[in-house]
CSV table of C-alpha atoms in Angstrom, one decimal:
chain,number,residue,atom,x,y,z
I,1,UNK,CA,0.1,0.2,-0.2
I,2,UNK,CA,1.2,3.5,-1.1
I,3,UNK,CA,2.2,6.1,1.8
I,4,UNK,CA,0.0,8.3,-0.4
I,5,UNK,CA,-3.1,6.4,-0.2
I,6,UNK,CA,-5.0,8.6,1.8
I,7,UNK,CA,-5.0,12.6,1.4
I,8,UNK,CA,-3.2,13.6,4.3
I,9,UNK,CA,-0.6,16.2,6.5
I,10,UNK,CA,2.5,14.9,7.3
I,11,UNK,CA,5.2,16.5,9.6
I,12,UNK,CA,8.4,14.1,10.3
I,13,UNK,CA,10.6,13.5,12.1
I,14,UNK,CA,13.7,11.8,11.0
I,15,UNK,CA,14.3,8.5,12.1
I,16,UNK,CA,14.3,7.4,15.7
I,17,UNK,CA,11.7,9.2,16.8
I,18,UNK,CA,8.7,9.2,18.0
I,19,UNK,CA,6.0,8.9,15.4
I,20,UNK,CA,2.4,9.7,15.9
I,21,UNK,CA,-0.7,9.5,13.8
I,22,UNK,CA,-3.7,11.5,13.9
I,23,UNK,CA,-7.3,9.9,12.7
I,24,UNK,CA,-10.1,13.1,13.2
I,25,UNK,CA,-14.0,12.3,13.5
I,26,UNK,CA,-16.6,12.4,11.1
I,27,UNK,CA,-16.2,15.9,9.3
I,28,UNK,CA,-13.4,16.8,10.5
I,29,UNK,CA,-10.4,16.6,8.0
I,30,UNK,CA,-6.0,16.0,8.8
I,31,UNK,CA,-5.7,19.2,11.0
I,32,UNK,CA,-8.2,18.5,13.6
I,33,UNK,CA,-5.9,17.2,15.8
I,34,UNK,CA,-3.2,18.9,15.0
I,35,UNK,CA,-2.8,21.3,18.3
I,36,UNK,CA,-4.3,18.6,20.3
I,37,UNK,CA,-0.9,17.0,19.3
I,38,UNK,CA,0.9,19.2,20.3
I,39,UNK,CA,-0.1,19.4,23.5
I,40,UNK,CA,0.0,15.5,24.3
I,41,UNK,CA,3.9,14.4,22.4
I,42,UNK,CA,5.0,17.6,21.0
I,43,UNK,CA,8.6,17.7,19.0
I,44,UNK,CA,7.1,13.9,17.4
I,45,UNK,CA,6.5,13.0,13.9
I,46,UNK,CA,2.8,13.4,12.9
I,47,UNK,CA,1.3,12.1,10.1
I,48,UNK,CA,-2.7,13.1,10.4
I,49,UNK,CA,-5.1,11.1,7.2
I,50,UNK,CA,-7.9,12.7,5.7
I,51,UNK,CA,-10.6,10.2,5.6
I,52,UNK,CA,-11.9,8.6,1.6
I,53,UNK,CA,-15.6,8.3,2.9
I,54,UNK,CA,-18.2,11.2,1.6
I,55,UNK,CA,-21.0,11.3,3.7
I,56,UNK,CA,-23.7,14.3,3.1
I,57,UNK,CA,-20.2,16.2,2.6
I,58,UNK,CA,-18.7,14.9,6.2
I,59,UNK,CA,-15.5,12.7,5.4
I,60,UNK,CA,-15.5,9.6,7.7
I,61,UNK,CA,-13.1,6.5,7.2
I,62,UNK,CA,-15.8,3.9,6.9
I,63,UNK,CA,-19.3,4.2,5.8
I,64,UNK,CA,-22.8,3.3,7.9
I,65,UNK,CA,-26.0,3.3,7.2
I,66,UNK,CA,-26.5,4.8,10.2
I,67,UNK,CA,-25.9,5.9,13.9
I,68,UNK,CA,-24.0,3.3,15.1
I,69,UNK,CA,-25.0,1.2,12.0
I,70,UNK,CA,-21.5,-0.1,10.6
I,71,UNK,CA,-21.2,-0.8,6.6
I,72,UNK,CA,-18.9,-4.2,7.8
I,73,UNK,CA,-17.9,-4.7,4.1
I,74,UNK,CA,-16.9,-1.4,3.7
I,75,UNK,CA,-14.8,-1.4,7.5
I,76,UNK,CA,-13.1,-4.3,6.2
I,77,UNK,CA,-12.5,-2.3,3.0
I,78,UNK,CA,-11.2,0.7,5.3
I,79,UNK,CA,-8.6,-1.6,8.1
I,80,UNK,CA,-6.7,-2.6,5.1
I,81,UNK,CA,-6.3,0.4,3.6
I,82,UNK,CA,-5.1,2.0,6.5
I,83,UNK,CA,-3.7,-0.2,7.9
I,84,UNK,CA,-1.4,-0.7,4.6
I,85,UNK,CA,-0.5,3.3,4.6
I,86,UNK,CA,0.5,2.9,8.0
I,87,UNK,CA,2.9,0.4,7.4
I,88,UNK,CA,4.2,2.4,4.1
I,89,UNK,CA,5.0,5.4,6.6
I,90,UNK,CA,6.6,3.1,9.3
I,91,UNK,CA,9.2,2.0,6.7
I,92,UNK,CA,9.6,5.6,5.1
I,93,UNK,CA,10.8,6.8,9.0
I,94,UNK,CA,12.0,4.8,10.3
I,95,UNK,CA,10.5,6.0,14.8
I,96,UNK,CA,11.3,4.9,17.6
I,97,UNK,CA,7.7,4.3,18.2
I,98,UNK,CA,4.6,3.3,16.4
I,99,UNK,CA,1.6,5.8,18.3
I,100,UNK,CA,-2.1,6.6,17.5
I,101,UNK,CA,-4.7,9.3,18.5
I,102,UNK,CA,-8.3,9.2,17.4
I,103,UNK,CA,-11.4,10.8,17.8
I,104,UNK,CA,-15.1,9.5,17.3
I,105,UNK,CA,-15.1,8.0,13.8
I,106,UNK,CA,-11.0,8.4,14.1
I,107,UNK,CA,-10.8,5.9,17.2
I,108,UNK,CA,-13.0,3.8,15.4
I,109,UNK,CA,-10.5,2.9,12.4
I,110,UNK,CA,-8.3,3.4,14.6
I,111,UNK,CA,-9.4,0.5,16.6
I,112,UNK,CA,-10.4,-1.6,13.7
I,113,UNK,CA,-6.6,-1.3,12.4
I,114,UNK,CA,-5.5,-2.3,15.8
I,115,UNK,CA,-7.5,-5.5,16.3
I,116,UNK,CA,-6.6,-6.5,12.9
I,117,UNK,CA,-2.6,-6.1,13.5
I,118,UNK,CA,-2.3,-5.9,17.3
I,119,UNK,CA,1.6,-5.4,17.0
I,120,UNK,CA,1.5,-2.9,14.3
I,121,UNK,CA,0.9,0.5,16.8
I,122,UNK,CA,3.1,0.8,20.3
I,123,UNK,CA,0.2,2.6,21.6
I,124,UNK,CA,-2.7,4.3,20.9
I,125,UNK,CA,-5.4,7.0,22.4
I,126,UNK,CA,-9.1,5.8,21.9
I,127,UNK,CA,-10.9,8.9,22.0
I,128,UNK,CA,-14.9,8.2,22.2
I,129,UNK,CA,-14.8,4.7,20.0
I,130,UNK,CA,-18.3,3.0,19.4
I,131,UNK,CA,-17.9,-0.1,18.7
I,132,UNK,CA,-20.9,-2.0,18.3
I,133,UNK,CA,-20.0,-5.3,17.1
I,134,UNK,CA,-18.0,-8.3,19.2
I,135,UNK,CA,-14.2,-8.0,17.7
I,136,UNK,CA,-11.9,-10.4,16.3
I,137,UNK,CA,-8.9,-10.0,17.6
I,138,UNK,CA,-5.6,-10.7,16.1
I,139,UNK,CA,-4.8,-13.7,16.7
I,140,UNK,CA,-1.1,-12.4,18.1
I,141,UNK,CA,0.5,-10.9,21.1
I,142,UNK,CA,-1.3,-8.3,21.7
I,143,UNK,CA,1.2,-5.2,21.7
I,144,UNK,CA,-0.8,-2.0,21.8
I,145,UNK,CA,-1.2,-0.2,25.0
I,146,UNK,CA,-4.4,1.5,25.1
I,147,UNK,CA,-6.0,4.4,27.0
I,148,UNK,CA,-9.5,4.9,25.9
I,149,UNK,CA,-11.6,8.4,27.0
I,150,UNK,CA,-14.9,8.7,27.4
I,151,UNK,CA,-18.5,10.7,28.3
I,152,UNK,CA,-20.8,9.0,31.0
I,153,UNK,CA,-23.6,11.0,29.3
I,154,UNK,CA,-22.4,9.7,25.7
I,155,UNK,CA,-25.8,10.0,23.4
I,156,UNK,CA,-23.6,9.2,20.4
I,157,UNK,CA,-21.2,5.9,22.2
I,158,UNK,CA,-23.3,4.7,25.3
I,159,UNK,CA,-21.2,3.6,28.2
I,160,UNK,CA,-21.9,0.6,28.2
I,161,UNK,CA,-20.6,-0.6,24.6
I,162,UNK,CA,-17.0,1.1,26.0
I,163,UNK,CA,-17.0,-1.3,29.2
I,164,UNK,CA,-17.7,-3.5,26.4
I,165,UNK,CA,-15.0,-3.0,25.2
I,166,UNK,CA,-12.8,-2.4,27.4
I,167,UNK,CA,-13.7,-5.8,28.7
I,168,UNK,CA,-13.2,-7.2,24.7
I,169,UNK,CA,-10.2,-6.2,25.7
I,170,UNK,CA,-9.2,-7.7,28.8
I,171,UNK,CA,-10.1,-11.5,27.3
I,172,UNK,CA,-7.7,-10.6,24.4
I,173,UNK,CA,-4.4,-9.8,27.1
I,174,UNK,CA,-5.0,-6.2,25.9
I,175,UNK,CA,-2.9,-4.0,28.0
I,176,UNK,CA,-5.7,-1.2,27.9
I,177,UNK,CA,-7.1,2.0,30.5
I,178,UNK,CA,-9.2,3.7,30.2
I,179,UNK,CA,-10.4,7.7,31.6
I,180,UNK,CA,-14.1,9.5,31.7
I,181,UNK,CA,-15.6,12.1,32.5
I,182,UNK,CA,-19.1,13.5,33.6
I,183,UNK,CA,-19.7,15.0,29.8
I,184,UNK,CA,-20.7,13.8,26.6
I,185,UNK,CA,-19.1,13.4,23.2
I,186,UNK,CA,-17.1,16.4,23.6
I,187,UNK,CA,-13.6,16.1,24.2
I,188,UNK,CA,-12.2,17.5,27.6
I,189,UNK,CA,-8.9,18.7,29.2
I,190,UNK,CA,-8.7,16.0,30.8
I,191,UNK,CA,-8.4,13.4,28.0
I,192,UNK,CA,-5.2,15.8,26.3
I,193,UNK,CA,-3.9,15.3,29.5
I,194,UNK,CA,-4.6,12.0,30.4
I,195,UNK,CA,-3.5,11.2,26.7
I,196,UNK,CA,-0.1,13.2,27.5
I,197,UNK,CA,0.4,11.0,30.5
I,198,UNK,CA,0.3,7.4,28.8
I,199,UNK,CA,2.4,9.0,25.9
I,200,UNK,CA,5.0,10.2,27.4
I,201,UNK,CA,7.2,6.7,27.2
I,202,UNK,CA,7.5,6.9,24.4
I,203,UNK,CA,8.8,10.4,23.9
I,204,UNK,CA,12.6,10.2,24.2
I,205,UNK,CA,14.2,13.3,23.5
I,206,UNK,CA,11.6,14.6,21.3
I,207,UNK,CA,9.3,16.6,23.8
I,208,UNK,CA,12.6,18.2,26.2
I,209,UNK,CA,14.0,19.3,22.7
I,210,UNK,CA,10.6,21.0,21.5
I,211,UNK,CA,10.4,22.1,25.5
I,212,UNK,CA,13.6,24.1,24.9
């Protein structure tokens, strides 16, 4: 798969630095999470693809037939395409760590890629993921550390489904944790703060140099 399979934003920092992939929510674009990336992991390389599905003018990473009702064939297509895109950038940049951060629809495609290849990412942050199906998680040892963030009053991602996803991850042997807030589907300040703490072990010299 080509590194140009998606229209994307890229800010490489060279070999030996962490590489952070960003996945926007429905209606966002490749720049939606750039400011958050500066907060979460300053100095890291960035690759941020734009979803290739148009839903009435809103960019998404895979099709759906209704709220929380996914086109599973298209999700499979998108998962394979995105995994190849990520691998191509990893091969080109040779980073010290491969990291992911996704919000809403972006968290869903990131999760699906991780289910398919649990060794592709070293760590990932899933903000308000909605996984309304039982994931088929790859057979190899689950390598990716996961942080989920969620709202207890989220009308799009009900807490019961988030708790079910955590149970699936636990059964697969994933190292995962969750941070809740009392709101809905919006990202609140505690979420980027938790993501920064979670990703700090992979920062290396990148964060220190960015702060100088």
